[in-house]
Structures are given as C-alpha cells and as structure tokens.
Coordinates of C-alpha atoms and ligand atoms in Angstrom, one line a residue:
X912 CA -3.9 -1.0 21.0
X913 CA -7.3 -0.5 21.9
X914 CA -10.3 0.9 20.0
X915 CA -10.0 4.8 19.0
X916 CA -12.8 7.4 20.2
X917 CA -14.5 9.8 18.4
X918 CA -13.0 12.7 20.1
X919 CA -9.9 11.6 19.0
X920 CA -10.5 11.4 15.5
X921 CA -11.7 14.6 15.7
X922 CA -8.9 15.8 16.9
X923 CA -6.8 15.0 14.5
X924 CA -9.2 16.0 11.7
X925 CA -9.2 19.2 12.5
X926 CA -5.7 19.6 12.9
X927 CA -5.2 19.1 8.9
X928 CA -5.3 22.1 6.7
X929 CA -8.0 22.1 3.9
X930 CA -7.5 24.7 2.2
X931 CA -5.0 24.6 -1.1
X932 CA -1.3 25.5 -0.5
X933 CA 0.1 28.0 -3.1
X934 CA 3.4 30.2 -2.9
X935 CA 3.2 28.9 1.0
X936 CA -0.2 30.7 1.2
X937 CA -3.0 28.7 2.4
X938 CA -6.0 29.9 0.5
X939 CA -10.0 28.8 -0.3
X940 CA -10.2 26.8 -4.0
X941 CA -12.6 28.5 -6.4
X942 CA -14.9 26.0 -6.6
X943 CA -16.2 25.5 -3.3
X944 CA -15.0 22.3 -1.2
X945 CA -15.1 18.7 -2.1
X946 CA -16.2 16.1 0.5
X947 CA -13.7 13.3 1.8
X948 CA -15.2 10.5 3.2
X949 CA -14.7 7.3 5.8
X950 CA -15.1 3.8 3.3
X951 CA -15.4 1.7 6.7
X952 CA -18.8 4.1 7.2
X953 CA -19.6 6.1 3.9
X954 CA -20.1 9.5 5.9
X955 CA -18.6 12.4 5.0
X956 CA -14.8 12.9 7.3
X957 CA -14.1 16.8 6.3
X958 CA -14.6 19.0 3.1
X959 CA -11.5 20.1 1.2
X960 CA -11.1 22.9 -1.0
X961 CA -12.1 21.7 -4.1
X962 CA -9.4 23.8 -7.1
X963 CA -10.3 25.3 -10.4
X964 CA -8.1 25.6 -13.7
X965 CA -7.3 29.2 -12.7
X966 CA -6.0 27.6 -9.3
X967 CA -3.8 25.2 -10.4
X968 CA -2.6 27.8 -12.4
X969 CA -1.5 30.2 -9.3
X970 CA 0.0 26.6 -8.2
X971 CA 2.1 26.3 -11.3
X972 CA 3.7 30.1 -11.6
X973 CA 4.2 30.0 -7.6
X974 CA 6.0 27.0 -8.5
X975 CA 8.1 28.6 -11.3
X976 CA 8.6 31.7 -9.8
X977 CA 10.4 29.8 -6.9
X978 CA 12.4 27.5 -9.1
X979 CA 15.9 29.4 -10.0
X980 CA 16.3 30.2 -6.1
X981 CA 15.2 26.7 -4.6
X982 CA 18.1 25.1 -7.9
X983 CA 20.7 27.3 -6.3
X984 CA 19.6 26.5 -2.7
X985 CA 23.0 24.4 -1.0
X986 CA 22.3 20.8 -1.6
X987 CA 23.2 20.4 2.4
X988 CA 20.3 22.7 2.9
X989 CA 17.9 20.7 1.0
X990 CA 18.4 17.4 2.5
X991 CA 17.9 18.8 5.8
X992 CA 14.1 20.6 5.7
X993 CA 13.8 17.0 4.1
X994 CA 15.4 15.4 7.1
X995 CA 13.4 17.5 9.7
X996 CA 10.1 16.4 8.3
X997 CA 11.2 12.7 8.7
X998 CA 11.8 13.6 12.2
X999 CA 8.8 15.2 12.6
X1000 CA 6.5 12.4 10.8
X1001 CA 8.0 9.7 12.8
X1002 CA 7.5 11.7 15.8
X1003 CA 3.9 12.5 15.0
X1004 CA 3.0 8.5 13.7
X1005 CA 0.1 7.7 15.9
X1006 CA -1.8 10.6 14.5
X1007 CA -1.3 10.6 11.0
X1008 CA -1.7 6.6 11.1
X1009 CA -5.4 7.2 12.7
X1010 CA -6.2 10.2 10.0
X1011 CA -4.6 7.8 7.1
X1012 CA -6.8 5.0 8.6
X1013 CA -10.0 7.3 8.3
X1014 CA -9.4 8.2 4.9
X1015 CA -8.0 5.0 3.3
X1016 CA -9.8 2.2 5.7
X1017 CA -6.5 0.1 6.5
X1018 CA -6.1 -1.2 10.0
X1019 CA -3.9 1.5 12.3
X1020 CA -1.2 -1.2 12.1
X1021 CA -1.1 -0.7 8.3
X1022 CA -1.4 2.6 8.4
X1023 CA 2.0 3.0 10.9
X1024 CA 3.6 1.0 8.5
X1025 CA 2.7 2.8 5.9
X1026 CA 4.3 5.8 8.0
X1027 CA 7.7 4.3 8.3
X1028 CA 7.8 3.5 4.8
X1029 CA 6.6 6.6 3.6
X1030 CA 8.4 9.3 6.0
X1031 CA 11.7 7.1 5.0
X1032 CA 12.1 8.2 1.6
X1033 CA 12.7 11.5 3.1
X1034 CA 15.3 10.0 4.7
X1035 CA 16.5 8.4 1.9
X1036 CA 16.5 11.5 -0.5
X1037 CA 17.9 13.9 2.1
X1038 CA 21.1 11.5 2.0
X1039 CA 21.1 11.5 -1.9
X1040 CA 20.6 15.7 -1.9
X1041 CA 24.6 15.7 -1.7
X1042 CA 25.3 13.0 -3.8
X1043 CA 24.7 14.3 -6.8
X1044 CA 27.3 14.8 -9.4
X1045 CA 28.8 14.7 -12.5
X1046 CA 31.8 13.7 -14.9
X1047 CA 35.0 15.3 -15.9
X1048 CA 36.7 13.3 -18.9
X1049 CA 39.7 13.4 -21.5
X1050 CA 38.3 13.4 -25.1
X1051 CA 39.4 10.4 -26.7
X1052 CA 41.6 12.5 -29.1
X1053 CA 43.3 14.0 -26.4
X1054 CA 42.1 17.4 -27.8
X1055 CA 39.4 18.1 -24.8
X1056 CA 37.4 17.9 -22.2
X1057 CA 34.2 16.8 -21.8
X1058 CA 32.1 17.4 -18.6
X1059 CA 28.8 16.4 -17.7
X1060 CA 26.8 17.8 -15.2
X1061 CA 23.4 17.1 -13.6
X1062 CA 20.8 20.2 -13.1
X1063 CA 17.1 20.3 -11.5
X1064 CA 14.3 19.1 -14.4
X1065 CA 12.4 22.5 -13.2
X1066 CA 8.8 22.4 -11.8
X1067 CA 7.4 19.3 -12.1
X1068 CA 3.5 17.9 -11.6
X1069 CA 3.6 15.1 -9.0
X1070 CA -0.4 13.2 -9.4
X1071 CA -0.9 10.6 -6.7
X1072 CA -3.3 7.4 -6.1
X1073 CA -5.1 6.9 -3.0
X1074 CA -4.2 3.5 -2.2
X1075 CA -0.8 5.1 -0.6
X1076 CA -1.9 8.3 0.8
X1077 CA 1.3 9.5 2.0
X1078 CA 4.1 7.1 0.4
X1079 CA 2.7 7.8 -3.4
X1080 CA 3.6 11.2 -2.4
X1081 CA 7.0 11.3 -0.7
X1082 CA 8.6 8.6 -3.3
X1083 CA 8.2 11.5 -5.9
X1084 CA 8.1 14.5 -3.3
X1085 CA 11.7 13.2 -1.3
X1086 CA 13.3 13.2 -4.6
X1087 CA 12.0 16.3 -6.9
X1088 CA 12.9 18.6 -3.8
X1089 CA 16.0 16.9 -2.9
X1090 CA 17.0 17.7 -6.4
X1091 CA 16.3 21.3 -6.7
X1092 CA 12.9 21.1 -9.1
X1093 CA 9.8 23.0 -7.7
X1094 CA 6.5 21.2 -7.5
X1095 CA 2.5 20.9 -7.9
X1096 CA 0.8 18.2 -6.2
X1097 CA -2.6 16.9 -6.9
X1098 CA -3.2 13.4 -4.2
X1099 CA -6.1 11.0 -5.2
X1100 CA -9.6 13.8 -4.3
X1101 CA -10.3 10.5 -2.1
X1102 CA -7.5 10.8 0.4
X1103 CA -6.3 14.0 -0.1
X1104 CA -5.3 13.9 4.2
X1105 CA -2.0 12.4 4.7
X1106 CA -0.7 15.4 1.7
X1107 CA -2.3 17.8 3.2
X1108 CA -0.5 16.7 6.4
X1109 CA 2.6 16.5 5.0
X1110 CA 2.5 20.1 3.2
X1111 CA 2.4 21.8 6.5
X1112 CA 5.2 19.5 8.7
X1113 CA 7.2 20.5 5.3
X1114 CA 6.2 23.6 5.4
X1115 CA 7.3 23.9 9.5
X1116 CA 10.7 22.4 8.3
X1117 CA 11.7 25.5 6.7
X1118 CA 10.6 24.6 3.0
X1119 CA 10.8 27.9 1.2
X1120 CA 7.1 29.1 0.1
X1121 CA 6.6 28.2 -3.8
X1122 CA 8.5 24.7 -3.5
X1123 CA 5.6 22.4 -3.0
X1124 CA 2.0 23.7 -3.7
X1125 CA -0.6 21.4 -3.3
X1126 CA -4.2 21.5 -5.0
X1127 CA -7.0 18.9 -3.9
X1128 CA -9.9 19.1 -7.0
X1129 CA -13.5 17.3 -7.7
X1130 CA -11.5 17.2 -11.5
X1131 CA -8.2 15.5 -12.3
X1132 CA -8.7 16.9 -15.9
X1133 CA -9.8 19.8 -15.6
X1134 CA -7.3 21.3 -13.0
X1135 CA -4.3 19.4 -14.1
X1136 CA -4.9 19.4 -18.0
X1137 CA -3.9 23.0 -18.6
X1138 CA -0.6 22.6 -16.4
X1139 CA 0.8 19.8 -18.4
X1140 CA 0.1 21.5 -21.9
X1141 CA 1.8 24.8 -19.9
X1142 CA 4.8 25.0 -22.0
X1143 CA 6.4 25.9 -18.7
X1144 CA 6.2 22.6 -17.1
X1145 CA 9.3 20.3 -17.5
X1146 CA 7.9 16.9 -15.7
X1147 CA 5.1 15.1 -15.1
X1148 CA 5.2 12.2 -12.5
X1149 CA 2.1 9.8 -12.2
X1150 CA 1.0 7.1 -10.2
X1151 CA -2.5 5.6 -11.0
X1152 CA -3.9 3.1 -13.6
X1153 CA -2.3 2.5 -16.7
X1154 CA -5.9 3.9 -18.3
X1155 CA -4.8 7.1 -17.5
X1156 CA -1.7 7.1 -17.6
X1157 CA -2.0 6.4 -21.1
X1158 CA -4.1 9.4 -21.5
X1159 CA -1.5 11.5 -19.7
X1160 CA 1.5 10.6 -21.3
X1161 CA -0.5 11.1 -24.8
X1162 CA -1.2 15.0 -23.3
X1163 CA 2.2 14.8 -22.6
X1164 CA 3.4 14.4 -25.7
X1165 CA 2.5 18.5 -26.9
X1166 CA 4.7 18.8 -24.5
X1167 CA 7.2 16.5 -24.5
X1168 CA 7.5 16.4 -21.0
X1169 CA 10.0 13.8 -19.2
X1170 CA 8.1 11.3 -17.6
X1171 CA 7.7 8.7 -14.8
X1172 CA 4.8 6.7 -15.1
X1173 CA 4.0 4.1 -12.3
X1174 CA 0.8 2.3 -13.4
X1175 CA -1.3 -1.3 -12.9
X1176 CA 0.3 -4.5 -12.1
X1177 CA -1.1 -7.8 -12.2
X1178 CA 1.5 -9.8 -10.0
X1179 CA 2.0 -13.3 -9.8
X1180 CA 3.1 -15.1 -7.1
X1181 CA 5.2 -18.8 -8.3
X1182 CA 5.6 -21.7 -5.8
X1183 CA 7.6 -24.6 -7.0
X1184 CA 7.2 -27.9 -5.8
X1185 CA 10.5 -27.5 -3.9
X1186 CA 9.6 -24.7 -2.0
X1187 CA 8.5 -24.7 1.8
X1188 CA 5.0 -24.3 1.7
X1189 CA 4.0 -22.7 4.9
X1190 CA 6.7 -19.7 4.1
X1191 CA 4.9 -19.5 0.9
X1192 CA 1.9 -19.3 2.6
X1193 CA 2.9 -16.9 5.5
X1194 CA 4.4 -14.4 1.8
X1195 CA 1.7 -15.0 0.2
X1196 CA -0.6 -13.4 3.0
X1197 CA 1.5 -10.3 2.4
X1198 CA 1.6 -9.9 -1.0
X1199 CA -1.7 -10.6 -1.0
X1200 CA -3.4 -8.9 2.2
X1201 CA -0.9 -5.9 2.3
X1202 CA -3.4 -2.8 2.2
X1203 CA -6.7 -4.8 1.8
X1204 CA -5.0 -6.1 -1.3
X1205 CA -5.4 -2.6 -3.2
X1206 CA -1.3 -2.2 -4.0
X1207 CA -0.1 -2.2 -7.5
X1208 CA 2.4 -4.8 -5.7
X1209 CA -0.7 -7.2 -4.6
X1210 CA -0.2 -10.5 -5.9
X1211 CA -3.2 -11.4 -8.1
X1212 CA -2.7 -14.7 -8.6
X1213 CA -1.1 -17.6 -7.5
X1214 CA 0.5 -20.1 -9.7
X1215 CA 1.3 -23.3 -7.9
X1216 CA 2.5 -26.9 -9.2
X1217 CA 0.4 -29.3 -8.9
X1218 CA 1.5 -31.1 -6.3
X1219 CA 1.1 -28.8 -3.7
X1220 CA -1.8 -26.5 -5.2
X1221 CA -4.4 -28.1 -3.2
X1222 CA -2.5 -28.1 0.2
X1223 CA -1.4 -23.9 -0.7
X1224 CA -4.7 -23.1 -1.2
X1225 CA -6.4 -24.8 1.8
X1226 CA -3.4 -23.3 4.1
X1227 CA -4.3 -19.8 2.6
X1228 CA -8.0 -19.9 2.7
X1229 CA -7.6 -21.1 6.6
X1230 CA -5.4 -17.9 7.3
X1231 CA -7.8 -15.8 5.2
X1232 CA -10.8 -17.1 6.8
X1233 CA -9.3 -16.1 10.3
X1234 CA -8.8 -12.5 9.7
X1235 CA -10.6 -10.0 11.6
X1236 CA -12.4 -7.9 9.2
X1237 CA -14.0 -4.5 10.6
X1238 CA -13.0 -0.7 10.4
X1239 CA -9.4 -0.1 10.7
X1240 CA -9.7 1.9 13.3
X1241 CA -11.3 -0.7 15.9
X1242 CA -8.6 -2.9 18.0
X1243 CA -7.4 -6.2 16.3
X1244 CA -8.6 -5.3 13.1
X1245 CA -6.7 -7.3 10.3
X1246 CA -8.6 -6.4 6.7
X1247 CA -10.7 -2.8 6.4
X1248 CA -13.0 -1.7 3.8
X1249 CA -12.6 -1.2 0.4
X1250 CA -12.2 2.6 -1.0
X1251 CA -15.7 2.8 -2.5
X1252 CA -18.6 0.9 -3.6
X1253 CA -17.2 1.4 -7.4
X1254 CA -14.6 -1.3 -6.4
X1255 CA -16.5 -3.4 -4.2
X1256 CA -18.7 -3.9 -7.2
X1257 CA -15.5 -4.6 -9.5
X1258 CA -14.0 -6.8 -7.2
X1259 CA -17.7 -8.5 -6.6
X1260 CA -18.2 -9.5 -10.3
X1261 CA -14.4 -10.5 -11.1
X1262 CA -15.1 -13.3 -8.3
X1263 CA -18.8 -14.3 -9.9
X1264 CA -16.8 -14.4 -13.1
X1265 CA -14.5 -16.7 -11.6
X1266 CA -16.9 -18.9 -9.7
X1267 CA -19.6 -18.9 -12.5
X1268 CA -16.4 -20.4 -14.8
X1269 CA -15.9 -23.5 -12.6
X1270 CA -13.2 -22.0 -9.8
X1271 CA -14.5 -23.0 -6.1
X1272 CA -14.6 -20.4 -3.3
X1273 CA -12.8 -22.1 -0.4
X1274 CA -13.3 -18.9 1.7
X1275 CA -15.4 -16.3 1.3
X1276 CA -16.7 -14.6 -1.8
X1277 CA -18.9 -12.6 -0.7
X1278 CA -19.4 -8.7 0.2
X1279 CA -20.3 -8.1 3.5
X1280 CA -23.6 -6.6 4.6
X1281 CA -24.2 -3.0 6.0
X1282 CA -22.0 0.2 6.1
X1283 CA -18.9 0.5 4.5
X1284 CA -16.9 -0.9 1.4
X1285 CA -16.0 -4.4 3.2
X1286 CA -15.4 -7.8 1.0
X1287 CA -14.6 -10.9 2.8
X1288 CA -11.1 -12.2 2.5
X1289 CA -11.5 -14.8 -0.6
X1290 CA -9.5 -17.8 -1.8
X1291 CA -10.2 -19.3 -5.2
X1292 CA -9.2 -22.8 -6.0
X1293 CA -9.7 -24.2 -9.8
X1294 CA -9.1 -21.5 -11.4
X1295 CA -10.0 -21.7 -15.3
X1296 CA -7.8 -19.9 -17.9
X1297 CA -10.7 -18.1 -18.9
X1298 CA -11.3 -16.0 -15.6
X1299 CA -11.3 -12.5 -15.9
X1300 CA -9.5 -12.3 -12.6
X1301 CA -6.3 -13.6 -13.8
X1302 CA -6.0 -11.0 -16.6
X1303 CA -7.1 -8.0 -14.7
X1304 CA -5.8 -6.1 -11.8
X1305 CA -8.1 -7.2 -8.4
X1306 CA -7.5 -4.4 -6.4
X1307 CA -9.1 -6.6 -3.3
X1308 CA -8.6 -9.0 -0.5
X1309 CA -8.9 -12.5 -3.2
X1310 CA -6.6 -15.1 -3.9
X1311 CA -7.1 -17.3 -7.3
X1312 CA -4.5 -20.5 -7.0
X1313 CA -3.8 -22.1 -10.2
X1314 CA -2.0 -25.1 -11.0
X1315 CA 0.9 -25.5 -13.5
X1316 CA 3.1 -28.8 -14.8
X1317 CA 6.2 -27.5 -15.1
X1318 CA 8.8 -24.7 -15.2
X1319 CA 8.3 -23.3 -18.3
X1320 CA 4.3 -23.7 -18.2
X1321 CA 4.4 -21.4 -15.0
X1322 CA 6.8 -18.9 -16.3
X1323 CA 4.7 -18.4 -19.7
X1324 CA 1.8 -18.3 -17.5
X1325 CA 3.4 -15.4 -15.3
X1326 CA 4.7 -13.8 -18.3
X1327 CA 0.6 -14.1 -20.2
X1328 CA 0.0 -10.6 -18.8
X1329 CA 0.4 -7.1 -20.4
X1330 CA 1.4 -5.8 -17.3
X1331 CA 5.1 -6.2 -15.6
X1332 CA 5.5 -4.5 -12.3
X1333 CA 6.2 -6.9 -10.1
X1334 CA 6.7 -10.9 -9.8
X1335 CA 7.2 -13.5 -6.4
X1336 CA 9.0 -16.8 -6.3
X1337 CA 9.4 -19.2 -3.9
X1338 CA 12.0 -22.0 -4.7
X1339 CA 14.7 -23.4 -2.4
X1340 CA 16.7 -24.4 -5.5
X1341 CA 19.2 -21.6 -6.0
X1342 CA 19.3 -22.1 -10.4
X1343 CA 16.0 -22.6 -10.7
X1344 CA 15.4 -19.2 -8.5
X1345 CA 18.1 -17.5 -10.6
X1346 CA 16.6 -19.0 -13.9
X1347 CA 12.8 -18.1 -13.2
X1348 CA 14.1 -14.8 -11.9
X1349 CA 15.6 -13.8 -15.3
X1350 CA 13.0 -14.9 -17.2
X1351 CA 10.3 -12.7 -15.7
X1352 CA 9.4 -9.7 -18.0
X1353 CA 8.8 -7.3 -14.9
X1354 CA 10.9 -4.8 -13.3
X1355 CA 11.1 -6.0 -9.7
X1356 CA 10.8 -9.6 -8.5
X1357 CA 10.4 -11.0 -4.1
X1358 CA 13.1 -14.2 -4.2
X1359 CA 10.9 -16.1 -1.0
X1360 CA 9.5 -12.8 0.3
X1361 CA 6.0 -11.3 -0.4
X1362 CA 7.0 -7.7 -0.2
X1363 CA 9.3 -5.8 -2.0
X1364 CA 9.3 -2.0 -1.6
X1365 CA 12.0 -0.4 0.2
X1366 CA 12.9 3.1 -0.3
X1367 CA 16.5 2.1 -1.1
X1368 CA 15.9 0.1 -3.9
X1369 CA 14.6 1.1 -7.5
X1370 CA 10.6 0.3 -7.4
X1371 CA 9.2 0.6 -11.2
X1372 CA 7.5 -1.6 -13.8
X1373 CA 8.0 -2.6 -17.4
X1374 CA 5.4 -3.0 -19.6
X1375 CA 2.2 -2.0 -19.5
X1376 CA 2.9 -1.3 -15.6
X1377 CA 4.9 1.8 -17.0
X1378 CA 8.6 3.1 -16.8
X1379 CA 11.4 5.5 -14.2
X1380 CA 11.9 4.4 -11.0
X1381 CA 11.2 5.9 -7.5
X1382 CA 13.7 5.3 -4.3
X1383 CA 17.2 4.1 -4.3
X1384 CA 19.3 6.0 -6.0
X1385 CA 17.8 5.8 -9.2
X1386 CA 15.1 7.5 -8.1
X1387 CA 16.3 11.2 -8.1
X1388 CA 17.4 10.7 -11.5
X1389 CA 14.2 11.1 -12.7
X1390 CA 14.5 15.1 -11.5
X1391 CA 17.4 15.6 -13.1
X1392 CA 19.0 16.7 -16.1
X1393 CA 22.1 15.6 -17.6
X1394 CA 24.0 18.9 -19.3
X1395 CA 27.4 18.0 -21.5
X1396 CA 29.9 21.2 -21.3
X1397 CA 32.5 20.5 -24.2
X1398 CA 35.6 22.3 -22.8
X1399 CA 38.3 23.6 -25.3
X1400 CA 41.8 23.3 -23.6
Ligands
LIG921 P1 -6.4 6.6 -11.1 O1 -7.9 6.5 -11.2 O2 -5.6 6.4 -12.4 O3 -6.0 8.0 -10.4 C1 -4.7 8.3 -10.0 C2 -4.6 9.8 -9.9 O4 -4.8 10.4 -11.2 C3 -5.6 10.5 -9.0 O5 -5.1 11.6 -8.4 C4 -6.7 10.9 -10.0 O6 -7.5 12.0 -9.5 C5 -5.8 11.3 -11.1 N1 -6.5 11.4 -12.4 C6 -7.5 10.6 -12.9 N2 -7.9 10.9 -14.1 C7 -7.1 11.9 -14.5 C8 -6.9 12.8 -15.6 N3 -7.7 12.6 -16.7 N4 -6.0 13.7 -15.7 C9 -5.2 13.9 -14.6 N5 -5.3 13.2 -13.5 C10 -6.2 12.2 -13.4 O7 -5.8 5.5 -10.1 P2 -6.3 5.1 -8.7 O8 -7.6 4.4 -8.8 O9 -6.3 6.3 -7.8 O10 -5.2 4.1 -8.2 C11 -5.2 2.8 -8.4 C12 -4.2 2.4 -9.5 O11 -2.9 2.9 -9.2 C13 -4.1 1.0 -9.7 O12 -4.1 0.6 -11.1 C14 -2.7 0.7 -9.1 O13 -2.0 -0.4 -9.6 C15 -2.0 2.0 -9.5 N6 -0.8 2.1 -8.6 C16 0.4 2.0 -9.2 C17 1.6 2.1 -8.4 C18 2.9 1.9 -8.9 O14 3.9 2.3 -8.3 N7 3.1 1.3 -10.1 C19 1.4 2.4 -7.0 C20 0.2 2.6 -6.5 C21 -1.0 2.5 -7.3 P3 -9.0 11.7 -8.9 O15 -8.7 11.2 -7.5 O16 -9.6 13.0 -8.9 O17 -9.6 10.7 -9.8

C-alpha cells in the first residue's frame, strides 16, 4: 500500500450523500449542517445535514408508512437487496476503507477489515431472511393445536457508536430488514460516513423507499427523544456507553419498547502460568490494539500469574513500542489517532492515575505532540488495585498487567467489574480452560484468541455491558415477535 493523496480522498468524499434519507428522498435537515471531522488532523472532512425533532419525525412515519408492505415483502426477496449490498460493499472496499479511515482514524488495514466484517452480516442475515419459522404442536390434552408464529417487531430506532462506523450499523441493520421491520437510523454525529454510504448502495440494491431512513443530528436527544416516546415505535436498538444507555432504556420504559442494548465492557484478558506466552502476547496485541483500542471488546487489563507477569509485560511493551503510529491513511501505519481530544484527555489522566499510584510505564505514556488525537501505545507494569484504569473502560491504545496467585484470585479479579461483555483466557490445560470459562460472569469469552466477533456467533454482554444479541442466529430474534394462534380442532 502506499500513502493516499489528497485528490483521492476527495474523491471519495464527495461521492457520499449528506443530506438525510427519508421515504428514499434525499433531503436538507432543518437545522443547517453539522461538521465531521479528520481526528489524525482536527480539520473539518465534509458538513452533514444536521436533523431537527420535526425531521426525525418525517423519518419515523416514512418508516411506518412503509412497514405492512416491506412485512409482506417474500422473505427470498429480502435477503437478496441484502445480499446485493454485500456484493456491492466488498466490491467497493478500498473506498469506503479510505472514507472510514478519514472519519474514524484507524490504519486502512483496519478499516478493510472492518469492511469484511461489517458487509458480512449482510451476508449473514440475507441467509437467515428464509429461515425463519415457527411451531405447530398437539396440546397436551389432545384437545388442540397450538401454533406459534414469528412476525416483524415494526419500525424500529437503530443508534450507533462511532468506534464501528459501518459494523455498529449492519449487525442491527442486516437483521431488522432481513426480518421485515422498517427502520430510523441515527450513526455516532462523529462518523456519520460509512451510514451514509451504506444508505445509498442499499438504496441501489432495490431497498424499497421508507425501509431505512437515516438522520445524522448535532443532538442525540433532541432528534431521537420524541421517536422513542412515539407510541408508534416498537424497538429501540442501541450501541454506546452504558451512561446512556441507561437513560434510554429508562425513556424506554413510557414506552415499553423491546430492547437490545449493547453498552461498555471492561474486558480482561487471563494468562495462566501454563499458557504459551508469546501466543498470549501475539492475542493480547489484538485484543488490545484492535481499533486503536477504542472496542467495547478491548481488553483493559491484563491479569497474569506471577510467574510470568514480568516476562508478558516486557514482551508486550517491546511489540507496543514498535508500532508505527501516524494517520491511518499514510503507508505502514499500525495505531491512528484517537476520536477527539475529550478522550485523549480521559485516556491521559487514567494513565497519570495509574502511574501516580505506583504502576511503572514500560512504554510510553504519553500523548503525542501536534495535530491530531494520537496517544502512544502504553504498557503498564505494577499495577495497584486502586487504579482507576482497572475499573473503568480505557477506550485507548494502554495495557495495565497485573499479577495474581492463583486461580480463584484471578477469576474474582476478572469477575470485580460491573461490567460483563467480554473475557480472554489463555491456558493449555483443557479443565482449567473449561473451569475459568464457566466461571466468567460475561456473555462471550476468546479460549487462546484475542478476538471474538464474528457475525455468526451471538455477540452481547451481561451485566452492566447490557442484554440481546447481534449476529448468528440469535441475532434476528431480536426483530421479531413471537404470536401463539390457539387452534380449535
Ligand atoms: P455514546 O456516547 O453512548 O453514544 C452512542 C450513540 O448514542 C451516538 O449515536 C450518540 O449520538 C447517541 N446518544 C448519545 N446521547 C444520547 C441521548 N441522550 N439520546 C439518544 N442518543 C444518544 O457512546 P460512544 O462514545 O459513541 O461509543 C463508545 C461506547 O460504546 C463505549 O462505551 C463502548 O464500549 C460502547 N460500545 C459497545 C459495543 C457493544 O457491542 N457492546 C460496541 C461498540 C461500542 P452523538 O454522536 O450525537 O453523541
């Protein structure tokens, strides 16, 4: 790969839409346009329309006007518009990696990543469109016959993060339209790109007009507060910090809209004594480093026994130390820039916390001078209880390591969150991995890997980390409804 020119990012900024998509019109927002910008630089990429109340409104009756023909639309016929705009995303990879690299700051090499994984739960949930079903059973009494079927939810409101630009959005997009429910988007007012993208390739595969409608806003709360107390919303799906999605679900509650809530994680990441360090190392990198370590996924800190604490930590602060750090989209790039100076400055004082408590910086520690959101890829050895960092959610490129005595000590000390998205182990004993594994209060663990999502598998927390999952086939349940007929014979 080599270094991208301006011409070319041009280019492919002006070939997203910025306008809001409603009733498959593209039209101005009412307030004017909000400004999106670059964190490797802090100038301004594009404006977007920025949406009022009364827009999200339009958004909300396009989408319930369309909703008993898209529920009737063949489930064949669904899956396939979903298909085509897998086709078409792969395809089109190299350009929506570069825009998602402008937006979000991850290297290029991220950002394709990101691509595959995201454009596959289309995939995924076109395949699951004609796969869903019901039950046809004798009463017990003999008497009758009870059938269940499953329906559409109805129009649901998908909020995003931007840590995921596109994936956040096609884990709940794939499955709401393979499903028959209509939909309102509203992506992170940070990267609202990769969506906007994505509304027009879905828009070119033949998805009828009022499906999805998409509104990018300068206020969360004030566009999307009067939808979910609009009695006719059914769902509300949210990704984002368990701060507000506490506050949604209590809005919610008016309502009582179904809910998926995907929130905070504060992941730990378990080597036993017995496990082979340098693959510990090589998953901790990626559970760590995956997206500049802002994933709910990231692991946040690193519990070790004793024994081989000192030698994990020095192995991970050299690979740390030796990442290229620079904007994502220059060649060789390994780490890119935070989202904003807001978490530069969080991430900044969770590591003085640390270091100021007794834990020692074996690389980095330091924000890095200049434009941009960048913090250098950081290691912590020592780390006290005390430290803020291994309570809260880091949401950067640093790595605590911790020591612990035994096997219960570490799992208590996994466990001493509120949190319970996700968990990593690395053990070559096979009880002792199937032990830890059920002990773990989270909803997904990596047995001797450092990354877990796949869009065939059921991704969701516990916990404070929230409830539903999104992918496999669990994850189109969450957009339907289950209807009991009982049938007189
Ligand atoms: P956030 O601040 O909670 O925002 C998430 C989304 O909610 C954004 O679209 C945001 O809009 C919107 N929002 C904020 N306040 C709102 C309100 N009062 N009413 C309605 N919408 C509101 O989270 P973030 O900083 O973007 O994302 C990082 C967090 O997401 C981390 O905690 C991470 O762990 C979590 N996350 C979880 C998962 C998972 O699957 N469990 C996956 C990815 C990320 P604005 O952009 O306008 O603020």
């Amino acid at each position: 790969m080599s270094t991208i020119t301006a011409p070319e990012e041009q280019r492919v900024l002006d070939a997203v839409p910025k306008q809001l998509y409603i009733g498959g019109e593209w039209r101005e927002g009412s307030k004017g346009t909000l400004p999106v910008e670059d964190p490797a630089t802090g100038e301004t990429l594009v404006e977007v329309a920025d949406a009022s109340a009364g827009d999200a409104k339009s958004a909300l009756d396009a989408a319930v006007e369309a909703g008993p023909e898209w529920a009737q639309c063949p489930p064949r016929e669904r899956g396939e518009i979903l298909r085509r705009a897998f086709d078409t995303i792969i395809e089109r990879t190299d350009e929506l990696a570069l825009l998602m690299t402008l937006e979000m700051g991850k290297p290029i090499k991220e950002s394709k990543a990101e691509i595959a994984y995201g454009a596959e739960f289309l995939r995924w949930f076109s395949e699951q469109a004609v796969r869903i079903d019901g039950r046809y059973a004798v009463a017990p009494n003999g008497q009758g016959r009870l059938l269940t079927m499953k329906q559409p939810v109805g129009p649901c409101l998908l909020i995003t993060p931007w840590n995921f630009p596109l994936a956040m959005g096609t884990r709940k997009i794939g499955p709401a339209v393979a499903a028959g429910c209509t939909t309102v988007v509203k992506p992170a007012q940070q990267t609202p790109l990769s969506l906007l993208m994505l509304a027009k390739i879905l828009e070119e595969s033949g998805l009828p007009k009022g499906v999805l409608n998409l509104i990018t806003a300068s206020s969360a709360s004030e566009s999307t507060g009067p939808l979910i107390s609009d009695p006719r919303l059914r769902k509300l799906s949210f990704t984002g910090s368990t701060e507000v999605g506490r506050k949604l679900m209590e809005q919610a509650s008016q309502n009582l809209l179904r809910l998926s809530m995907e929130l905070g994680g504060n992941a730990p990441f378990i080597v036993f004594e017995d496990a082979d360090v340098d693959d510990a190392v090589r998953g901790a990198l990626i559970a760590k480093m995956r997206n500049v370590g802002e994933a709910c996924t990231a692991a946040n800190r690193f519990h070790v026994a004793e024994p081989a604490a000192e030698q994990f930590a020095e192995k991970l602060a050299e690979k740390m130390g030796s990442l290229k750090v620079g904007r994502g989209t220059e060649d060789g790039v390994e780490v890119g820039p935070l989202i904003n100076e807001e978490q530069r400055e969080k991430v900044s004082a969770l590591v003085d916390d640390a270091v100021g408590k007794g834990a020692r910086a074996l690389v980095g520690g330091h924000a890095r001078d200049g434009a941009g959101y960048f913090y250098d890829p950081t290691v912590l050895a020592d780390v006290p209880e005390g430290a803020e960092l291994l309570r809260e959610e880091i949401f950067g490129p640093v790595a605590p390591v911790k020591g612990f005595a035994d096997e219960d000590e570490a799992i208590a000390a996994a466990n001493d969150t509120e949190f319970g998205l996700v968990a990593y182990v690395y053990t070559s004993n096979l009880k002792r991995a199937l032990r830890v594994v059920e002990r773990l209060e989270t909803g997904m663990v990596g047995l001797n890997q450092g990354m877990v999502s796949n869009p065939a598998a059921p991704f969701g927390g516990i916990k404070q980390s929230g409830f539903g999952r999104e992918g496999g086939p669990e994850g189109i349940e969450e957009y339907l409804e289950t209807k009991y007929v009982a049938v007189n014979l």
